mmCIF file of C-alpha atoms and ligand atoms in Angstrom:
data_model
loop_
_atom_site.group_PDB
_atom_site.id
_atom_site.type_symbol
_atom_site.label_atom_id
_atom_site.label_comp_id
_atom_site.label_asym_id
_atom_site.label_seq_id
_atom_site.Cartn_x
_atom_site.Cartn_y
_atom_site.Cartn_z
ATOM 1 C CA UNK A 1 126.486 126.951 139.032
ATOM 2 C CA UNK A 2 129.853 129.099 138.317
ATOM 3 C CA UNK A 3 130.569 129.682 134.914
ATOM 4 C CA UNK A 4 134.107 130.813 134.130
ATOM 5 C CA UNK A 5 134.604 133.107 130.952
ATOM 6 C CA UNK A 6 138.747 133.273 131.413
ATOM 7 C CA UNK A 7 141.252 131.273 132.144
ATOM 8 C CA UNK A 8 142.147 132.840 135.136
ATOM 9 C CA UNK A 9 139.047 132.854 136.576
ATOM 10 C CA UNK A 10 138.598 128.889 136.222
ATOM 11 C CA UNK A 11 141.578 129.022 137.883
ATOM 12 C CA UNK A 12 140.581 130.640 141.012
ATOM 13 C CA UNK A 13 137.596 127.847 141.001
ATOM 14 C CA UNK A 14 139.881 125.309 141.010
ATOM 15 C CA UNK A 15 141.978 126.906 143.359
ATOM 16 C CA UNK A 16 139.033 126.656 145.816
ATOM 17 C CA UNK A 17 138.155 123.053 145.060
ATOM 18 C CA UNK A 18 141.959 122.290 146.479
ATOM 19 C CA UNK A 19 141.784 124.525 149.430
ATOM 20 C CA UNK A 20 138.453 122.862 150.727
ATOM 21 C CA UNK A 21 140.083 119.579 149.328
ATOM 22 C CA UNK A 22 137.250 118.502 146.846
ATOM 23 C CA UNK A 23 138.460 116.796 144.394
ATOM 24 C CA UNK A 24 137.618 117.251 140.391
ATOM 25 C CA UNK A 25 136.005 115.164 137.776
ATOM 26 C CA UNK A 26 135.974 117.154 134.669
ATOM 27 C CA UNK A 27 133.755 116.438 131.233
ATOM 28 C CA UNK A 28 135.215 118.486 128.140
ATOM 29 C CA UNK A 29 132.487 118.972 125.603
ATOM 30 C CA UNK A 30 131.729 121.015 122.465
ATOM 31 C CA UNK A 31 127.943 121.721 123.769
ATOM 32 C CA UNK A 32 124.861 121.059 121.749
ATOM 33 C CA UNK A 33 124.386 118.702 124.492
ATOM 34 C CA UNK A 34 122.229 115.073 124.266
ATOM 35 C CA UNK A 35 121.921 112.559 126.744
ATOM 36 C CA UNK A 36 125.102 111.175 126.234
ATOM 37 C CA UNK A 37 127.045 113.984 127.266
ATOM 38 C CA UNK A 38 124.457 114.310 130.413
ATOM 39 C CA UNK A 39 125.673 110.396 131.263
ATOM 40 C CA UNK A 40 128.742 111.558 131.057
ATOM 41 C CA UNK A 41 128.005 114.019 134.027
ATOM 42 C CA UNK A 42 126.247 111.351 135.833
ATOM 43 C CA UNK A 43 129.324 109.018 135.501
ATOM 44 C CA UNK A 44 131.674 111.985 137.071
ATOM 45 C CA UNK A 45 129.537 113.155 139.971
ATOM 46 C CA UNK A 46 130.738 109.478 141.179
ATOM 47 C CA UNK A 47 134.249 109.702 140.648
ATOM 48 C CA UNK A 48 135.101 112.974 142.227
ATOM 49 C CA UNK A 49 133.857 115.082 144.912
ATOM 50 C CA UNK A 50 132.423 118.210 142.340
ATOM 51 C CA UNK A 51 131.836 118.053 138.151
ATOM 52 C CA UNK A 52 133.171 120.613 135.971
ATOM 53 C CA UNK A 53 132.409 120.745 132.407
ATOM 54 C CA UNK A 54 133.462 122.617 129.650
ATOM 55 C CA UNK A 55 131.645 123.666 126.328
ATOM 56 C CA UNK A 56 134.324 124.840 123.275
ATOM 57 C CA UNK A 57 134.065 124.197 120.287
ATOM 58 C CA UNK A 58 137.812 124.065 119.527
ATOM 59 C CA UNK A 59 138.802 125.007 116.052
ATOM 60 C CA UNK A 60 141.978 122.933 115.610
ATOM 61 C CA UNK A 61 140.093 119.670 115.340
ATOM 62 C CA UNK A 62 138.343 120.584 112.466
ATOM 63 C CA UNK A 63 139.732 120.236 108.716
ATOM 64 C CA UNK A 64 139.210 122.486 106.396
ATOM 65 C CA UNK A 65 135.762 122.346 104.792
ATOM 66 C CA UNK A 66 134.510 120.437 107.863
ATOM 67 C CA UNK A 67 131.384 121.715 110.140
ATOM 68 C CA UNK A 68 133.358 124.051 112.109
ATOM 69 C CA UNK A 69 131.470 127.226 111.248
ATOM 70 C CA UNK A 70 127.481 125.483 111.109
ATOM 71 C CA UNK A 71 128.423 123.365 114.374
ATOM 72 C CA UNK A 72 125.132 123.590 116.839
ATOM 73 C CA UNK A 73 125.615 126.261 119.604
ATOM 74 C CA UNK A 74 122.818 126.409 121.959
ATOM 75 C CA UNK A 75 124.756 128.073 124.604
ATOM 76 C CA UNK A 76 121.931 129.076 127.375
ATOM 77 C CA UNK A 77 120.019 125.383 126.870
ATOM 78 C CA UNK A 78 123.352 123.938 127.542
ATOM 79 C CA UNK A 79 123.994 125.602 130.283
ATOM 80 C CA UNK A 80 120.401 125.011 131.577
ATOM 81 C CA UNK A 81 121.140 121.350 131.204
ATOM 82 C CA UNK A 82 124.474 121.331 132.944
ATOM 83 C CA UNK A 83 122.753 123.022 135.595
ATOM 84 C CA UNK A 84 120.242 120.286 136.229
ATOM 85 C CA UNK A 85 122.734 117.791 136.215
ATOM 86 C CA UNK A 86 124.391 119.346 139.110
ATOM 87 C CA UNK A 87 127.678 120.606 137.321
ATOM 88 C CA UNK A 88 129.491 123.045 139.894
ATOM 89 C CA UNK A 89 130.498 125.246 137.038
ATOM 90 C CA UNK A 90 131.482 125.445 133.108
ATOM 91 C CA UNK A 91 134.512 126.703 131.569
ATOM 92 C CA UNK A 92 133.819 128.534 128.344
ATOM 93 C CA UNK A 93 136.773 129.806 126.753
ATOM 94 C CA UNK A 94 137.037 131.934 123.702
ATOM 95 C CA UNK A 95 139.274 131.082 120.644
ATOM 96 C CA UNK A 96 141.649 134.176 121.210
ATOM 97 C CA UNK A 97 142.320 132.498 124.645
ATOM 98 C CA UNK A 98 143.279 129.056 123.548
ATOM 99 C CA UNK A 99 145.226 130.025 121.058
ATOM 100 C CA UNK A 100 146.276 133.704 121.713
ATOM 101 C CA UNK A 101 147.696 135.269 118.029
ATOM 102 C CA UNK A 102 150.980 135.139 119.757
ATOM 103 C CA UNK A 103 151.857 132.176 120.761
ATOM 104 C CA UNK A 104 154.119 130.216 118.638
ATOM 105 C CA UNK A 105 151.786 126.509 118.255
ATOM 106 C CA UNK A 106 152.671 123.226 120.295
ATOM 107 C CA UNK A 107 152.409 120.231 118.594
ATOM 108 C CA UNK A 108 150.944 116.859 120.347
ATOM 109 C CA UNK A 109 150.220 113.922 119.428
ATOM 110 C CA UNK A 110 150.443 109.833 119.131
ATOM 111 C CA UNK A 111 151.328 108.919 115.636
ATOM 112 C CA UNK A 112 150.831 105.694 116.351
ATOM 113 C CA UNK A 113 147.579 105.891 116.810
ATOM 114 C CA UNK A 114 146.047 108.835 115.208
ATOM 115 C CA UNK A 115 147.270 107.923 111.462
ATOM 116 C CA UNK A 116 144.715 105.460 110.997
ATOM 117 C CA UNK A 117 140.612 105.159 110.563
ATOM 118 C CA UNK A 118 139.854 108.762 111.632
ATOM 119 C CA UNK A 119 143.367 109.979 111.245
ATOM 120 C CA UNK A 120 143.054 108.440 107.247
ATOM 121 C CA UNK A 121 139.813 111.119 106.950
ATOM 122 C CA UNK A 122 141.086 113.633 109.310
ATOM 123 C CA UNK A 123 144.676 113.883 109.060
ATOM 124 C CA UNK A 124 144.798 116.961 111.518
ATOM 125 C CA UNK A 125 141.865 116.009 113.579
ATOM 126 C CA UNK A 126 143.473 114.504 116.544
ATOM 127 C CA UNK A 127 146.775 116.534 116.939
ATOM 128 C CA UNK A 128 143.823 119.242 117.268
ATOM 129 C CA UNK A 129 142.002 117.025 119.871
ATOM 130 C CA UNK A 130 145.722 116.409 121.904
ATOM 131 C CA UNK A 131 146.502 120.083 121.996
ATOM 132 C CA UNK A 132 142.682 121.349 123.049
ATOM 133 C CA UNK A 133 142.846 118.350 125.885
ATOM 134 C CA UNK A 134 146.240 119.116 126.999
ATOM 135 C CA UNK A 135 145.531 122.725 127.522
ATOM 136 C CA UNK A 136 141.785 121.986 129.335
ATOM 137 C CA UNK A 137 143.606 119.926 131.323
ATOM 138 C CA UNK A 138 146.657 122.303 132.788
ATOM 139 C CA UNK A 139 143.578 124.961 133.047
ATOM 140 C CA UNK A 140 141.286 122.707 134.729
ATOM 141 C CA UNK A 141 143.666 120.477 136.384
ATOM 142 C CA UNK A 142 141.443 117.669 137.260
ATOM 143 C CA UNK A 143 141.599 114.322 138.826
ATOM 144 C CA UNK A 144 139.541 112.545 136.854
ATOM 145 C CA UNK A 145 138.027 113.246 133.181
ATOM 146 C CA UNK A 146 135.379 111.552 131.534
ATOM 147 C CA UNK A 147 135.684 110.252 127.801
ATOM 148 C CA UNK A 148 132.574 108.702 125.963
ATOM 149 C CA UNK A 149 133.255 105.279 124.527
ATOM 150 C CA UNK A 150 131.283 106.655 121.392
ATOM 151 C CA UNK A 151 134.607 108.778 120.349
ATOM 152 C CA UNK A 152 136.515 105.221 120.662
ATOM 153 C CA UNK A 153 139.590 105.950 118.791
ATOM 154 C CA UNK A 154 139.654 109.817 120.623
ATOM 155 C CA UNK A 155 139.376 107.702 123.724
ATOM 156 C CA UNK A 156 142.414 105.789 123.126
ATOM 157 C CA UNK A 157 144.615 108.671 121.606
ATOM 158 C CA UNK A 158 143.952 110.068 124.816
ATOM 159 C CA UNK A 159 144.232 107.975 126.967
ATOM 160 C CA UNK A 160 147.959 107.517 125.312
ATOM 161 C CA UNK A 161 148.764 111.196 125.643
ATOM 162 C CA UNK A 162 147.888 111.360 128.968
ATOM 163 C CA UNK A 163 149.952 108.058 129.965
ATOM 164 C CA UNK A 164 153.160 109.605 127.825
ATOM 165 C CA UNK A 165 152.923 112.815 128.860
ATOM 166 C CA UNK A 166 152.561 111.157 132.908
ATOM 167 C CA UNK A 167 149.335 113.593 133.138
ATOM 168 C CA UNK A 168 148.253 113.443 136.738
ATOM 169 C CA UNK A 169 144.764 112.850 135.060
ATOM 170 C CA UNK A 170 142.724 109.384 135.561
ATOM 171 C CA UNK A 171 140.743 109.098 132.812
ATOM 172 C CA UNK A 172 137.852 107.565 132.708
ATOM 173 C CA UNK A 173 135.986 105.582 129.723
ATOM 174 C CA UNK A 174 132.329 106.072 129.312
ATOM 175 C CA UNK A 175 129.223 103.819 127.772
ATOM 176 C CA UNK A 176 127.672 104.893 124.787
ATOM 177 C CA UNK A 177 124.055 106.298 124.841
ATOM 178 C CA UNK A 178 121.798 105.544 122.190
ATOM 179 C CA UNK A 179 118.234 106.111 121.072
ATOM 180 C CA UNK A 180 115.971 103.485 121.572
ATOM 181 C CA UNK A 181 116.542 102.121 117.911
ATOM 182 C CA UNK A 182 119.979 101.652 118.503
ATOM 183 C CA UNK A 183 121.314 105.220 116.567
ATOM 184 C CA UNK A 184 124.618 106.581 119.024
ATOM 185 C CA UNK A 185 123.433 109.493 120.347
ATOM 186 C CA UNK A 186 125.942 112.565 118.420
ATOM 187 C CA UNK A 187 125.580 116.208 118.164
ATOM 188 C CA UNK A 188 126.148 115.956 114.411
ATOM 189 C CA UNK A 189 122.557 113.555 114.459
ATOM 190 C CA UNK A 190 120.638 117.367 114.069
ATOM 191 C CA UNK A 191 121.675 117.706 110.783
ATOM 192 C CA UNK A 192 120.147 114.161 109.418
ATOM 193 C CA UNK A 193 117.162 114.603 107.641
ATOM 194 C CA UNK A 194 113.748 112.162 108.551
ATOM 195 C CA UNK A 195 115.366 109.619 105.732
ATOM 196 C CA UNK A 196 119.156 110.128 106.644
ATOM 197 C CA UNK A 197 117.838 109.394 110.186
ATOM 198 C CA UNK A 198 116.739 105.987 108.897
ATOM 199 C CA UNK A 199 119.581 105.369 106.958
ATOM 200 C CA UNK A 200 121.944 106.616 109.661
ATOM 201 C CA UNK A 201 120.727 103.336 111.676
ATOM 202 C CA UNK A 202 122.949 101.110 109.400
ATOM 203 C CA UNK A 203 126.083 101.777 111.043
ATOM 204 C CA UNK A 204 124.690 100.514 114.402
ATOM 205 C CA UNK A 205 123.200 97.617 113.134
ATOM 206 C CA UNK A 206 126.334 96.503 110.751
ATOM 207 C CA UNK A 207 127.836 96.536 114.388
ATOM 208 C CA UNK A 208 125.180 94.108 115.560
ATOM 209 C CA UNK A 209 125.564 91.667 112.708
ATOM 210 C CA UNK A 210 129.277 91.904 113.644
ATOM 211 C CA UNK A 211 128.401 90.935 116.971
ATOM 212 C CA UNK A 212 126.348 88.564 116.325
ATOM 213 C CA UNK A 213 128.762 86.660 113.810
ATOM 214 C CA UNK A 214 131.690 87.121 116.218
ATOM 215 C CA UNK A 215 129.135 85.020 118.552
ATOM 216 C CA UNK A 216 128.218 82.662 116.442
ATOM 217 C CA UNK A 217 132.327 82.126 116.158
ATOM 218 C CA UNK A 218 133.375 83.933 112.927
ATOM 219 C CA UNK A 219 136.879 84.578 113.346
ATOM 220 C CA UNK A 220 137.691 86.177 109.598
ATOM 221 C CA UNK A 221 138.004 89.430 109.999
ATOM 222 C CA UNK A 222 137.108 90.227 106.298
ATOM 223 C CA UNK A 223 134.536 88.196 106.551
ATOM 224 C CA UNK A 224 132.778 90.482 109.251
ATOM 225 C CA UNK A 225 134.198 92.913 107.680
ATOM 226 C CA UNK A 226 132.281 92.608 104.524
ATOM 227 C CA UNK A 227 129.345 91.771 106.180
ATOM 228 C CA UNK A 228 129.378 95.292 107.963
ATOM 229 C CA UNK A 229 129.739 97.477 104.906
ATOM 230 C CA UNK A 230 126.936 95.294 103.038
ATOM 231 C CA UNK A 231 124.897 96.621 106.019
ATOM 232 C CA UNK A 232 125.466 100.131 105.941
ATOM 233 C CA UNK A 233 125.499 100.160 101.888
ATOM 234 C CA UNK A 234 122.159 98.514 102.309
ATOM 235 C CA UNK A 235 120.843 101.509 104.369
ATOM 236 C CA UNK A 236 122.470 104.129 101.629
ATOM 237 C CA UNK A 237 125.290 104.984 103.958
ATOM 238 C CA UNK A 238 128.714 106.122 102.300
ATOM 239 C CA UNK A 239 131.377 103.755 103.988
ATOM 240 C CA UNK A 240 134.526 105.340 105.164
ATOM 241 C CA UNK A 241 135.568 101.836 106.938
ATOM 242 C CA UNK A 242 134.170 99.450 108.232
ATOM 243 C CA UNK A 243 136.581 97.118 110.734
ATOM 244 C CA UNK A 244 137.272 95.073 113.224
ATOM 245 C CA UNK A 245 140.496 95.973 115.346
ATOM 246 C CA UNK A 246 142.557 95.086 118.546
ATOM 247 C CA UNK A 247 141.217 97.011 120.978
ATOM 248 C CA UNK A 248 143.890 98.794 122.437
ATOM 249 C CA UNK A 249 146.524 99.462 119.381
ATOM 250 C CA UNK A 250 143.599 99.619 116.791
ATOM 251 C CA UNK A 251 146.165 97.162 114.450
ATOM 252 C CA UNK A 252 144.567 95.165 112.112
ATOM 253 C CA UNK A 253 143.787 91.060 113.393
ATOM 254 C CA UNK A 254 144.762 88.353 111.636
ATOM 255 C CA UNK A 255 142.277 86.107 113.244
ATOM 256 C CA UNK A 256 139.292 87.244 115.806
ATOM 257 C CA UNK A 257 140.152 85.866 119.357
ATOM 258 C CA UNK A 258 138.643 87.703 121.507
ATOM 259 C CA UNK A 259 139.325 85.613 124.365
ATOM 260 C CA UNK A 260 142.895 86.546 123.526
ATOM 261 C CA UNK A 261 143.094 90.570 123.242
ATOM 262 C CA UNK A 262 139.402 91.067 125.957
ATOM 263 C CA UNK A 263 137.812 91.519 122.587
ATOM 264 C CA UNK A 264 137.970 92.784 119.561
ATOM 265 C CA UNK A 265 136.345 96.886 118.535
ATOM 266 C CA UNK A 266 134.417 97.015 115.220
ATOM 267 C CA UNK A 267 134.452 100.574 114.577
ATOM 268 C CA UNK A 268 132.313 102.079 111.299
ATOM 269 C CA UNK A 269 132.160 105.440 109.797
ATOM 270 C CA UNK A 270 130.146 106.749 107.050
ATOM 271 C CA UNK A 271 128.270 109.580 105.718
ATOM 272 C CA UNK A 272 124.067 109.570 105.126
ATOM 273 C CA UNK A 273 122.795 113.176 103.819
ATOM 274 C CA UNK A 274 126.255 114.568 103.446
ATOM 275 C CA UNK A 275 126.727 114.236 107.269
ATOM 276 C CA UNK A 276 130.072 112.155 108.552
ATOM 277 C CA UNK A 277 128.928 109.894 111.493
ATOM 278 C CA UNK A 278 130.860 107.315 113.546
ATOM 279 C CA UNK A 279 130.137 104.353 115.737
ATOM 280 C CA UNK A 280 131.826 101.311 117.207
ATOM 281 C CA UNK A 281 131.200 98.060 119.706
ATOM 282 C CA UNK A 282 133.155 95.452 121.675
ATOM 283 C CA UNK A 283 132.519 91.892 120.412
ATOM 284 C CA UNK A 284 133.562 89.224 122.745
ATOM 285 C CA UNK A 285 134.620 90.884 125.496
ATOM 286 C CA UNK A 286 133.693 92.391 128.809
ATOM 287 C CA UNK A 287 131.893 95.931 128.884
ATOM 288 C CA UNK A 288 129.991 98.184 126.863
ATOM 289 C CA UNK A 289 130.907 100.458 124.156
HETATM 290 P P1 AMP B 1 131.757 116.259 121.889
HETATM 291 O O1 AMP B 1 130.907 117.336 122.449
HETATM 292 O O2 AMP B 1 131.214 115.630 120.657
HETATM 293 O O3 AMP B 1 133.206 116.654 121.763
HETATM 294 O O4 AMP B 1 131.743 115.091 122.960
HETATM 295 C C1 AMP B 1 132.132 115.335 124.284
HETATM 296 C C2 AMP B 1 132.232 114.014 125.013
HETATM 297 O O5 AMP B 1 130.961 113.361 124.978
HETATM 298 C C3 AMP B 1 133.244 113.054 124.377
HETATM 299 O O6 AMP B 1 133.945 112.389 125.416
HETATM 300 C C4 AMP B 1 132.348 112.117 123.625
HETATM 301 O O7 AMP B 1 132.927 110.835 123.445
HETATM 302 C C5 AMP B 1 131.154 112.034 124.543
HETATM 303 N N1 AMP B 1 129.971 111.559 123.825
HETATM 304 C C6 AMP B 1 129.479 112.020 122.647
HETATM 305 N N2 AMP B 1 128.405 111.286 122.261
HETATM 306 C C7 AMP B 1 128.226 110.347 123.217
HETATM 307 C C8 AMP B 1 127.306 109.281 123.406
HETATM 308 N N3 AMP B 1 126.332 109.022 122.516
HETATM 309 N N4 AMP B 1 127.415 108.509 124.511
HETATM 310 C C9 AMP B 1 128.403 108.736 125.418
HETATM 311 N N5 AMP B 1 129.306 109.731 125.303
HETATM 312 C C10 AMP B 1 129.233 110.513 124.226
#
């Protein structure tokens, strides 16, 4: 496995890949692997002929006062890891590359989108996100890039960009991996304590009890609504939100039908020992989250 420490020398791998006409599935990351990242690996070994990753953790996608400096940086396990999954080779940027002191800043984004749930808590968080992706993508140039369903509104934002923009990307969405008690597999779990990792399992199960009244036919949105953040308060979890939204446009529903939008996404977010975590399902409708 090839690791590429500049931008021009990830270049000159990719350059390869097209003259021997392999083609490119590529899995951004920020490191401290898990599992879920690994599927993510998995999923784009079958999409495209060779898997690159890449491990940054990009500093425009954090607020201020967010976990930029303590985020988890096991750089050699990673690599070990990408290694066994058969990656053909990382990209590992530095910040001074990504954003070289002289260049005058781009901005991307898709208002529409990234104002809301995340966007309320992050304001900057996303235009961060668009700008990192953009750039990993003209470096990288894949044909294919693989997005975890976990990161559902990051999934949609950009999935949006990449349509606007006419990105000769595919992108492809990815299933959640969890532990066996249901908690979404994140990065960001390290820092829970043995009681915030108890109490971080309300958020998934206020997003069973949504699926399960969504089954049993409730179609108030408050009502599962409610029933959500009881959940999560119940397991001494600070609510950001707690909804139920179309799944596409993330606008707020009138009335649940799934059978009318392929479902409808609860999405929760909340904080247990100080630490901001973020989950979400599709009730009603066809495939996993
Ligand atoms: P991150 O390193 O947190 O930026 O995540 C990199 C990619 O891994 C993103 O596409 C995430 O959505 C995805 N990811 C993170 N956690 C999970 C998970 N539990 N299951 C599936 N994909 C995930």
């Amino acid at each position: 496995m090839w690791i590429a420490d500049t931008i021009e020398s990830m270049r000159v791998h990719r350059e390869v890949f097209r003259r021997e006409g392999r083609s490119v599935a590529f899995v951004p990351t920020m490191g401290a692997l898990h599992e879920g990242h690994l599927s993510l690996m998995r999923a784009a070994a079958e999409l495209a002929d060779v898997v690159v990753a890449s491990i940054y953790v990009n500093p425009t996608q954090f607020g201020v006062g967010e976990d930029f400096d303590k985020y988890p940086r096991p750089l050699e396990h990673d690599l070990k890891l990408c290694e066994a999954q058969g990656v053909a080779g990382v990209f590992r940027p530095t910040d001074a590359m990504m954003y070289p002191a002289d260049a005058l800043p781009c901005e991307i984004n898709v208002p529409a989108l990234a104002g809301v749930l995340e966007g309320e808590f992050r304001p900057t968080h996303f235009a961060g996100v668009c700008r990192v992706v953009a750039k990993l993508f003209n470096i990288v140039q894949p044909d294919v890039a693989c997005f975890g369903r976990k990161d559902y509104q990051q999934l949609k934002v950009i999935e949006a960009m990449t349509a606007d923009l006419m990105l000769p990307v595919r992108i492809a969405a990815c299933p959640t991996m969890r532990e066996e008690d249901g908690l979404a597999m994140s990065s960001r779990n390290a820092y829970l304590s043995d009681e915030g990792r108890r109490h971080a399992l309300g958020l998934s199960k206020a997003l069973r009890e949504a699926a399960n009244l969504v089954n049993d036919g409730e179609s108030d949105p408050a009502a599962v609504e409610a029933a959500m953040r009881a959940t999560m308060a119940a397991h001494h979890v600070e609510v950001d939100y707690a909804v139920v939204r179309h799944p596409h446009t993330l606008a707020r529903l009138d009335i649940i039908e799934p059978a009318l939008t392929g479902g409808v996404i609860a999405l929760v977010a909340g904080r247990v020992d100080g630490v901001r975590l973020i989950d979400n399902a599709l009730l009603g409708g066809q495939g996993d989250t």
